[in-house]
Amino acid sequence: MIGYQFMGKMHSHAYRDLPFFFDTEARPVLQAVAGRNEAAVKQAAEKMGWASYETDWRRLIERDDIDVIDIVTPNHTHADMAIAAAEAGKHIIIEKPLALTVEQAERMAEAVKRNNVVHMICHNYRFAPAVQYAKKLIQDGVLGRLYHFRGNYLQDFIIDPAFPLVWRLKKEVSGSGALGDIAAHSIDLARFLVGDIHEVVGTMETFIKKRPIGEMVGGLSAKVDSDQMGEVTVDDAVAFLARFENGTVATFEATRFAAGNRNKNTFEINGEKGSIRWDMENMNNLEVYLTEDAPGLQGFRLINCTEDIHPYAGAYWPPGHIIGYEHTFIHLIYEFMKGVTSGESPRPNFEDGVKNQKILAAVETSAQTKQWVTIDY
Ligand SMILES: NC(=O)c1ccc[n+]([C@@H]2O[C@H](COP(=O)([O-])OP(=O)(O)OC[C@H]3O[C@@H](n4cnc5c(N)ncnc54)[C@H](O)[C@@H]3O)[C@@H](O)[C@H]2O)c1
């Protein structure tokens, strides 16, 4: 694994917990973690259970006792690391967004294909049992034809103008702001549940243009390093309309300025026979409305997706004994480990990452040109 902070901790936990709950032929061994600061990476390795560490990610990739490279570093590092790992014949699991640009993403997808390695991108929200169950309801035709997808991803962790200029706010490191950081997840949910997006039109805004220099210190917390100010070069908020290839229409909104919304990742889908709603902050629940319900009984029903019938839920506790955010990553790693055995790259993989990146780029182009942009797949 390269990187060891927010997502590094999350992935380490998922590798450790996977065999506790799921049986897989391929089992993760926490062989080595890489970071640039020796004291810090040594401490992280000890705390998170990695057997060894490297201070240069290229050295990690060269090691022949390693089969999988997990990339949990900021976005500007993804392309070089993934392409080097693919050339070394390592299977790859990588955090989102895949890259900074479509061009980088396509080179990465080409490298994993050419080297025939298994690849996956960490859009973890797909793997909540309630979201998987929503997918099953849609596939079974329970909602009929789909008319609307409404995806919101609202956070507020940078609303304070004193929150520092961290890597997430620099275009050359992150690619984009709320767009690639969180709208990318809503786009993945939309693609998973509804299908491919055909065209988009959107707007983006940066509310706070300068911030004190600083860095992330784990999770979504940060510290100010200096009294110098630097320029924010990404969007603070984005909103866009989309039309899917199957005729469904969508609205998306993503912001890190929605006061009071900590991680409000939600979607609602309206179809000819009913609607479904999901909210990450109550991630075990799915709300379902069916037009066929008897008059007088009509209303959204609340399904707690913790029964054996709900994907992945049966691996845990009795019904009603809920699971959390970290479990979405255990499920993702479970699918990845099955992929390592079968040789098939699970979804979402680098091809999904490229499509997602094309939608991100189209939204940016649209915000600049104030025109609808068709996605060129
Ligand atoms: N799936 C999700 O829900 C989710 C959530 C948060 C972040 N992410 C993604 O995960 C990735 C990492 O984000 P994070 O929040 O963990 O960031 P973070 O700032 O908490 O951690 C980044 C880690 O990368 C290391 N690093 C930075 N540059 C490096 C380099 N050049 N070489 C080696 N190591 C380097 C840092 O030392 C740190 O350990 C990003 O791509 C981000 O978009 C995904």
Short mmCIF file of C-alpha atoms and ligand atoms in Angstrom, two decimals:
data_model
loop_
_atom_site.label_atom_id
_atom_site.label_comp_id
_atom_site.label_asym_id
_atom_site.label_seq_id
_atom_site.Cartn_x
_atom_site.Cartn_y
_atom_site.Cartn_z
CA MET A 1 0.00 0.00 0.00
CA ILE A 2 1.30 3.47 -0.89
CA GLY A 3 0.10 6.16 1.56
CA TYR A 4 -1.14 5.59 5.07
CA GLN A 5 -3.44 8.38 6.22
CA PHE A 6 -7.26 8.58 5.85
CA MET A 7 -7.76 5.97 3.14
CA GLY A 8 -4.63 4.11 4.20
CA LYS A 9 -6.18 3.46 7.59
CA MET A 10 -9.48 2.52 5.96
CA HIS A 11 -7.96 0.03 3.53
CA SER A 12 -5.68 -1.48 6.20
CA HIS A 13 -8.71 -2.07 8.37
CA ALA A 14 -10.60 -3.67 5.48
CA TYR A 15 -7.73 -6.09 4.69
CA ARG A 16 -7.52 -7.10 8.31
CA ASP A 17 -11.26 -7.59 8.77
CA LEU A 18 -11.97 -9.32 5.45
CA PRO A 19 -10.98 -12.88 6.52
CA PHE A 20 -12.90 -12.43 9.76
CA PHE A 21 -16.20 -12.11 7.87
CA PHE A 22 -15.70 -13.48 4.33
CA ASP A 23 -14.00 -16.58 2.92
CA THR A 24 -11.85 -15.88 -0.13
CA GLU A 25 -9.31 -18.05 -1.88
CA ALA A 26 -6.88 -15.11 -2.12
CA ARG A 27 -6.21 -13.64 1.29
CA PRO A 28 -4.59 -10.26 1.88
CA VAL A 29 -1.23 -10.31 3.66
CA LEU A 30 -0.17 -6.88 4.90
CA GLN A 31 3.35 -7.20 3.55
CA ALA A 32 4.63 -3.62 3.18
CA VAL A 33 3.50 0.00 3.23
CA ALA A 34 5.29 2.94 1.57
CA GLY A 35 5.57 6.57 2.64
CA ARG A 36 8.12 9.34 2.28
CA ASN A 37 8.84 10.06 5.95
CA GLU A 38 10.64 7.12 7.58
CA ALA A 39 9.60 7.76 11.17
CA ALA A 40 5.96 8.30 10.19
CA VAL A 41 5.69 5.31 7.85
CA LYS A 42 7.39 3.06 10.42
CA GLN A 43 4.91 4.14 13.06
CA ALA A 44 1.98 3.65 10.63
CA ALA A 45 3.23 0.16 9.72
CA GLU A 46 3.40 -0.83 13.39
CA LYS A 47 0.00 0.61 14.24
CA MET A 48 -1.86 -0.80 11.24
CA GLY A 49 -0.15 -4.19 11.17
CA TRP A 50 2.08 -4.00 8.08
CA ALA A 51 5.10 -6.36 8.25
CA SER A 52 7.56 -3.90 6.70
CA TYR A 53 7.84 -0.47 5.12
CA GLU A 54 9.59 1.36 2.29
CA THR A 55 10.37 5.07 1.97
CA ASP A 56 10.23 5.01 -1.83
CA TRP A 57 7.11 3.71 -3.57
CA ARG A 58 9.17 2.58 -6.57
CA ARG A 59 11.09 0.20 -4.30
CA LEU A 60 7.75 -1.23 -3.08
CA ILE A 61 6.68 -1.91 -6.65
CA GLU A 62 9.99 -3.64 -7.42
CA ARG A 63 9.59 -6.14 -4.58
CA ASP A 64 8.88 -9.69 -5.70
CA ASP A 65 7.12 -10.67 -2.45
CA ILE A 66 4.20 -8.39 -3.38
CA ASP A 67 1.31 -9.27 -5.73
CA VAL A 68 -1.02 -6.28 -5.22
CA ILE A 69 -0.33 -2.54 -5.09
CA ASP A 70 -2.93 -0.42 -3.29
CA ILE A 71 -2.69 3.31 -4.10
CA VAL A 72 -4.11 5.63 -1.40
CA THR A 73 -2.17 8.81 -2.16
CA PRO A 74 -3.33 12.17 -3.56
CA ASN A 75 -4.63 12.15 -7.13
CA HIS A 76 -1.59 13.62 -8.93
CA THR A 77 0.46 10.54 -7.97
CA HIS A 78 -2.04 7.97 -9.27
CA ALA A 79 -0.96 7.75 -12.92
CA ASP A 80 2.79 7.23 -12.37
CA MET A 81 2.21 4.75 -9.55
CA ALA A 82 -0.47 2.72 -11.33
CA ILE A 83 1.40 2.56 -14.62
CA ALA A 84 4.63 1.46 -12.86
CA ALA A 85 2.71 -1.16 -10.86
CA ALA A 86 1.03 -2.49 -14.01
CA GLU A 87 4.38 -2.69 -15.84
CA ALA A 88 5.70 -4.71 -12.87
CA GLY A 89 2.78 -7.13 -13.24
CA LYS A 90 1.08 -6.19 -9.96
CA HIS A 91 -2.69 -6.22 -9.52
CA ILE A 92 -3.91 -2.73 -8.61
CA ILE A 93 -6.51 -1.26 -6.32
CA ILE A 94 -6.65 2.53 -6.42
CA GLU A 95 -8.56 5.36 -4.80
CA LYS A 96 -10.78 7.69 -6.78
CA PRO A 97 -10.72 9.77 -8.88
CA LEU A 98 -8.60 7.60 -11.17
CA ALA A 99 -6.39 10.50 -12.29
CA LEU A 100 -6.10 14.24 -12.86
CA THR A 101 -7.13 14.13 -16.52
CA VAL A 102 -8.83 11.89 -19.07
CA GLU A 103 -5.51 11.53 -20.88
CA GLN A 104 -3.82 10.14 -17.72
CA ALA A 105 -6.79 7.89 -16.96
CA GLU A 106 -6.70 6.42 -20.46
CA ARG A 107 -2.95 5.71 -20.20
CA MET A 108 -3.58 3.94 -16.89
CA ALA A 109 -6.40 1.83 -18.36
CA GLU A 110 -4.20 0.97 -21.31
CA ALA A 111 -1.33 -0.09 -18.98
CA VAL A 112 -3.45 -2.48 -16.88
CA LYS A 113 -4.93 -4.00 -20.04
CA ARG A 114 -1.54 -4.42 -21.75
CA ASN A 115 -0.04 -6.07 -18.67
CA ASN A 116 -3.11 -8.20 -17.97
CA VAL A 117 -3.37 -7.29 -14.28
CA VAL A 118 -6.54 -7.14 -12.19
CA HIS A 119 -7.67 -3.57 -11.44
CA MET A 120 -10.32 -1.85 -9.35
CA ILE A 121 -11.18 1.74 -8.30
CA CYS A 122 -12.54 2.46 -4.82
CA HIS A 123 -16.04 3.82 -5.32
CA ASN A 124 -16.99 2.20 -2.03
CA TYR A 125 -20.57 3.49 -1.72
CA ARG A 126 -21.75 0.96 -4.31
CA PHE A 127 -20.97 -1.70 -1.74
CA ALA A 128 -23.41 -0.64 0.97
CA PRO A 129 -25.95 -3.48 1.24
CA ALA A 130 -28.82 -0.99 0.77
CA VAL A 131 -27.28 0.33 -2.46
CA GLN A 132 -26.70 -3.20 -3.77
CA TYR A 133 -30.30 -4.00 -2.92
CA ALA A 134 -31.48 -0.86 -4.74
CA LYS A 135 -29.62 -2.15 -7.79
CA LYS A 136 -31.39 -5.50 -7.49
CA LEU A 137 -34.81 -3.82 -7.27
CA ILE A 138 -34.04 -1.79 -10.39
CA GLN A 139 -32.74 -4.85 -12.26
CA ASP A 140 -35.84 -6.83 -11.27
CA GLY A 141 -38.02 -4.09 -12.77
CA VAL A 142 -39.62 -3.12 -9.46
CA LEU A 143 -39.41 0.59 -10.38
CA GLY A 144 -40.20 0.04 -14.07
CA ARG A 145 -38.84 2.65 -16.46
CA LEU A 146 -36.55 5.13 -14.69
CA TYR A 147 -37.41 8.82 -15.09
CA HIS A 148 -35.18 10.67 -12.60
CA PHE A 149 -31.88 10.29 -10.77
CA ARG A 150 -31.10 12.94 -8.15
CA GLY A 151 -27.63 12.71 -6.62
CA ASN A 152 -26.38 15.07 -3.91
CA TYR A 153 -23.10 14.90 -2.07
CA LEU A 154 -22.96 17.63 0.57
CA GLN A 155 -20.13 18.25 3.02
CA ASP A 156 -19.09 21.32 5.04
CA PHE A 157 -15.52 20.61 6.17
CA ILE A 158 -13.93 23.57 4.30
CA ILE A 159 -16.62 26.16 5.01
CA ASP A 160 -14.37 28.00 7.50
CA PRO A 161 -12.17 30.44 5.47
CA ALA A 162 -9.38 29.61 7.96
CA PHE A 163 -9.40 25.95 6.82
CA PRO A 164 -5.98 25.69 5.12
CA LEU A 165 -4.97 25.28 1.52
CA VAL A 166 -4.50 21.48 1.56
CA TRP A 167 -3.85 19.20 -1.43
CA ARG A 168 -7.60 18.85 -2.03
CA LEU A 169 -7.76 22.58 -2.94
CA LYS A 170 -4.89 22.61 -5.45
CA LYS A 171 -5.76 21.72 -9.03
CA GLU A 172 -2.29 20.38 -9.88
CA VAL A 173 -2.59 17.84 -7.03
CA SER A 174 -6.31 17.02 -6.95
CA GLY A 175 -7.51 17.68 -10.53
CA SER A 176 -10.69 19.36 -9.31
CA GLY A 177 -12.49 20.18 -6.06
CA ALA A 178 -15.94 19.04 -4.98
CA LEU A 179 -16.31 17.68 -8.52
CA GLY A 180 -13.62 14.97 -8.43
CA ASP A 181 -13.59 14.52 -4.67
CA ILE A 182 -17.27 13.83 -4.07
CA ALA A 183 -19.42 14.31 -7.22
CA ALA A 184 -17.29 11.47 -8.66
CA HIS A 185 -18.96 9.17 -6.10
CA SER A 186 -22.46 10.33 -7.09
CA ILE A 187 -21.56 9.79 -10.75
CA ASP A 188 -20.42 6.26 -9.92
CA LEU A 189 -23.67 5.54 -8.06
CA ALA A 190 -25.63 6.91 -11.03
CA ARG A 191 -23.67 4.79 -13.50
CA PHE A 192 -24.08 1.70 -11.30
CA LEU A 193 -27.82 2.13 -10.74
CA VAL A 194 -29.03 3.75 -13.96
CA GLY A 195 -26.45 3.40 -16.75
CA ASP A 196 -24.12 5.49 -18.87
CA ILE A 197 -24.45 9.27 -18.96
CA HIS A 198 -24.79 10.80 -22.41
CA GLU A 199 -24.50 14.55 -21.84
CA VAL A 200 -24.10 17.16 -19.08
CA VAL A 201 -24.44 20.89 -18.44
CA GLY A 202 -23.16 22.44 -15.25
CA THR A 203 -21.82 25.28 -13.20
CA MET A 204 -18.96 25.49 -10.69
CA GLU A 205 -17.97 28.08 -8.09
CA THR A 206 -15.03 28.83 -5.80
CA PHE A 207 -16.35 30.86 -2.85
CA ILE A 208 -13.09 31.32 -0.89
CA LYS A 209 -10.27 32.22 -3.28
CA LYS A 210 -7.31 32.37 -0.85
CA ARG A 211 -6.48 30.32 2.24
CA PRO A 212 -3.56 29.90 4.66
CA ILE A 213 -1.01 27.24 3.64
CA GLY A 214 -1.47 23.91 5.43
CA GLU A 215 -1.88 20.16 5.13
CA MET A 216 -4.25 17.28 5.80
CA VAL A 217 -3.61 15.45 9.09
CA GLY A 218 -5.93 12.46 8.72
CA GLY A 219 -9.60 12.04 7.98
CA LEU A 220 -10.84 15.41 6.73
CA SER A 221 -8.92 17.40 9.36
CA ALA A 222 -6.09 19.77 8.54
CA LYS A 223 -3.57 22.07 10.17
CA VAL A 224 -2.32 25.51 9.18
CA ASP A 225 1.46 25.50 8.56
CA SER A 226 2.14 29.15 7.87
CA ASP A 227 0.73 32.68 7.92
CA GLN A 228 1.26 32.81 4.15
CA MET A 229 -1.87 32.67 1.98
CA GLY A 230 -2.18 30.66 -1.24
CA GLU A 231 -4.71 30.55 -4.06
CA VAL A 232 -7.50 27.98 -4.18
CA THR A 233 -7.47 26.60 -7.73
CA VAL A 234 -10.42 24.18 -7.64
CA ASP A 235 -14.20 24.40 -7.34
CA ASP A 236 -15.78 24.61 -3.90
CA ALA A 237 -19.15 23.58 -5.33
CA VAL A 238 -20.57 22.11 -8.51
CA ALA A 239 -24.09 21.51 -9.83
CA PHE A 240 -25.05 19.87 -13.11
CA LEU A 241 -27.85 18.35 -15.12
CA ALA A 242 -27.35 15.10 -17.02
CA ARG A 243 -29.19 12.95 -19.54
CA PHE A 244 -28.51 9.20 -19.52
CA GLU A 245 -28.25 7.09 -22.67
CA ASN A 246 -31.48 5.32 -21.60
CA GLY A 247 -33.43 8.61 -21.41
CA THR A 248 -33.36 9.08 -17.62
CA VAL A 249 -32.69 12.69 -16.60
CA ALA A 250 -30.60 13.65 -13.59
CA THR A 251 -29.55 16.48 -11.33
CA PHE A 252 -26.32 16.40 -9.34
CA GLU A 253 -25.02 18.72 -6.67
CA ALA A 254 -21.73 18.47 -4.77
CA THR A 255 -20.32 20.99 -2.32
CA ARG A 256 -18.10 21.25 0.72
CA PHE A 257 -19.96 24.40 1.82
CA ALA A 258 -23.35 22.97 2.87
CA ALA A 259 -23.28 23.91 6.57
CA GLY A 260 -24.53 21.12 8.81
CA ASN A 261 -24.08 18.41 6.17
CA ARG A 262 -21.10 16.32 7.21
CA ASN A 263 -21.19 13.52 4.63
CA LYS A 264 -24.67 13.81 3.11
CA ASN A 265 -24.27 11.49 0.15
CA THR A 266 -27.80 10.83 -1.06
CA PHE A 267 -29.72 9.72 -4.13
CA GLU A 268 -33.34 9.41 -5.11
CA ILE A 269 -34.57 7.55 -8.16
CA ASN A 270 -38.12 7.96 -9.48
CA GLY A 271 -39.49 5.33 -11.87
CA GLU A 272 -42.89 4.56 -13.41
CA LYS A 273 -43.78 2.10 -10.60
CA GLY A 274 -42.16 3.78 -7.63
CA SER A 275 -39.19 5.52 -6.06
CA ILE A 276 -36.15 4.67 -3.94
CA ARG A 277 -34.03 6.89 -1.71
CA TRP A 278 -30.75 6.37 0.09
CA ASP A 279 -28.75 8.52 2.50
CA MET A 280 -25.19 7.56 3.46
CA GLU A 281 -25.63 9.00 6.95
CA ASN A 282 -28.31 6.31 7.48
CA MET A 283 -26.63 3.85 5.17
CA ASN A 284 -28.32 0.67 6.37
CA ASN A 285 -31.73 1.95 5.33
CA LEU A 286 -33.40 2.09 1.93
CA GLU A 287 -36.64 3.99 1.45
CA VAL A 288 -38.97 2.47 -1.12
CA TYR A 289 -42.28 3.77 -2.45
CA LEU A 290 -44.42 1.57 -4.73
CA THR A 291 -47.32 3.03 -6.72
CA GLU A 292 -49.08 -0.37 -6.56
CA ASP A 293 -49.56 -0.14 -2.79
CA ALA A 294 -53.18 0.05 -1.72
CA PRO A 295 -54.70 3.52 -1.42
CA GLY A 296 -54.45 4.60 2.18
CA LEU A 297 -51.26 2.58 2.69
CA GLN A 298 -49.18 4.52 0.20
CA GLY A 299 -46.00 6.08 1.49
CA PHE A 300 -42.26 5.46 1.62
CA ARG A 301 -41.45 2.27 3.55
CA LEU A 302 -38.17 2.07 5.46
CA ILE A 303 -36.20 -1.13 4.82
CA ASN A 304 -33.35 -1.83 7.20
CA CYS A 305 -31.02 -3.75 4.84
CA THR A 306 -29.50 -6.06 7.46
CA GLU A 307 -31.23 -9.34 6.51
CA ASP A 308 -29.55 -12.29 4.79
CA ILE A 309 -31.39 -11.36 1.57
CA HIS A 310 -29.53 -8.03 1.42
CA PRO A 311 -26.13 -8.34 -0.31
CA TYR A 312 -23.17 -8.78 2.11
CA ALA A 313 -25.36 -8.25 5.21
CA GLY A 314 -25.56 -11.95 6.03
CA ALA A 315 -21.80 -12.04 6.72
CA TYR A 316 -22.28 -9.96 9.85
CA TRP A 317 -24.76 -9.81 12.67
CA PRO A 318 -28.42 -10.66 13.27
CA PRO A 319 -30.98 -8.39 11.49
CA GLY A 320 -31.08 -4.87 12.88
CA HIS A 321 -27.50 -5.04 14.17
CA ILE A 322 -26.21 -2.41 11.80
CA ILE A 323 -22.87 -1.99 9.98
CA GLY A 324 -21.00 1.21 8.98
CA TYR A 325 -18.83 3.16 6.53
CA GLU A 326 -15.79 0.90 6.91
CA HIS A 327 -17.81 -2.15 5.88
CA THR A 328 -18.32 -0.74 2.37
CA PHE A 329 -14.54 -1.06 1.95
CA ILE A 330 -14.50 -4.63 3.28
CA HIS A 331 -17.04 -5.53 0.56
CA LEU A 332 -15.01 -3.74 -2.08
CA ILE A 333 -11.84 -5.61 -1.07
CA TYR A 334 -13.84 -8.86 -1.01
CA GLU A 335 -14.76 -8.33 -4.67
CA PHE A 336 -11.16 -7.40 -5.45
CA MET A 337 -9.80 -10.58 -3.83
CA LYS A 338 -12.27 -12.68 -5.84
CA GLY A 339 -11.00 -10.83 -8.93
CA VAL A 340 -7.39 -11.66 -8.07
CA THR A 341 -8.35 -15.36 -8.03
CA SER A 342 -10.50 -15.34 -11.17
CA GLY A 343 -8.34 -12.93 -13.16
CA GLU A 344 -11.44 -10.79 -13.90
CA SER A 345 -11.32 -7.13 -12.85
CA PRO A 346 -14.40 -6.44 -10.69
CA ARG A 347 -16.56 -3.36 -11.28
CA PRO A 348 -15.91 -0.54 -10.76
CA ASN A 349 -12.55 -0.92 -12.49
CA PHE A 350 -10.22 1.33 -14.50
CA GLU A 351 -12.66 1.33 -17.43
CA ASP A 352 -15.32 2.75 -15.10
CA GLY A 353 -12.69 5.17 -13.80
CA VAL A 354 -12.04 6.45 -17.33
CA LYS A 355 -15.76 6.93 -18.00
CA ASN A 356 -16.15 8.74 -14.68
CA GLN A 357 -13.16 10.96 -15.53
CA LYS A 358 -14.73 11.81 -18.92
CA ILE A 359 -17.89 12.95 -17.15
CA LEU A 360 -15.84 15.08 -14.70
CA ALA A 361 -14.03 16.68 -17.66
CA ALA A 362 -17.30 17.27 -19.52
CA VAL A 363 -18.80 19.05 -16.49
CA GLU A 364 -15.73 21.32 -16.29
CA THR A 365 -15.90 22.09 -20.01
CA SER A 366 -19.61 22.80 -19.73
CA ALA A 367 -19.08 25.15 -16.77
CA GLN A 368 -16.52 27.07 -18.83
CA THR A 369 -18.47 27.17 -22.11
CA LYS A 370 -21.97 27.37 -20.58
CA GLN A 371 -23.04 24.68 -23.09
CA TRP A 372 -24.27 21.08 -22.96
CA VAL A 373 -21.34 18.68 -23.51
CA THR A 374 -21.77 15.18 -24.97
CA ILE A 375 -19.52 12.52 -23.41
CA ASP A 376 -17.21 10.96 -26.00
CA TYR A 377 -16.79 7.29 -24.88
N1 LIG B 1 -13.31 6.32 -1.35
C1 LIG B 1 -13.47 7.38 -0.55
O1 LIG B 1 -14.53 7.58 0.00
C2 LIG B 1 -12.32 8.33 -0.33
C3 LIG B 1 -12.28 9.14 0.83
C4 LIG B 1 -11.18 9.98 1.02
C5 LIG B 1 -10.16 10.02 0.07
N2 LIG B 1 -10.24 9.25 -1.05
C6 LIG B 1 -9.14 9.26 -2.05
O2 LIG B 1 -8.01 8.59 -1.47
C7 LIG B 1 -6.80 9.19 -1.88
C8 LIG B 1 -6.00 9.63 -0.65
O3 LIG B 1 -6.80 10.53 0.10
P1 LIG B 1 -6.68 10.63 1.68
O4 LIG B 1 -7.88 11.36 2.14
O5 LIG B 1 -6.34 9.32 2.26
O6 LIG B 1 -5.42 11.62 1.76
P2 LIG B 1 -4.51 11.91 3.04
O7 LIG B 1 -3.96 13.27 2.81
O8 LIG B 1 -5.23 11.57 4.31
O9 LIG B 1 -3.35 10.82 2.87
C9 LIG B 1 -2.50 10.82 1.76
C10 LIG B 1 -1.32 9.88 2.00
O10 LIG B 1 -0.51 9.88 0.83
C11 LIG B 1 0.87 10.12 1.21
N3 LIG B 1 1.53 10.76 0.07
C12 LIG B 1 1.29 11.97 -0.46
N4 LIG B 1 2.09 12.19 -1.53
C13 LIG B 1 2.85 11.08 -1.66
C14 LIG B 1 3.89 10.69 -2.54
N5 LIG B 1 4.29 11.52 -3.52
N6 LIG B 1 4.46 9.49 -2.38
C15 LIG B 1 4.07 8.68 -1.38
N7 LIG B 1 3.10 8.98 -0.51
C16 LIG B 1 2.51 10.16 -0.65
C17 LIG B 1 0.75 10.99 2.45
O11 LIG B 1 1.94 10.95 3.20
C18 LIG B 1 -0.44 10.31 3.15
O12 LIG B 1 -0.02 9.14 3.84
C19 LIG B 1 -7.18 10.34 -2.81
O13 LIG B 1 -7.14 9.88 -4.14
C20 LIG B 1 -8.62 10.65 -2.41
O14 LIG B 1 -9.38 11.23 -3.46
C21 LIG B 1 -11.29 8.40 -1.25
#
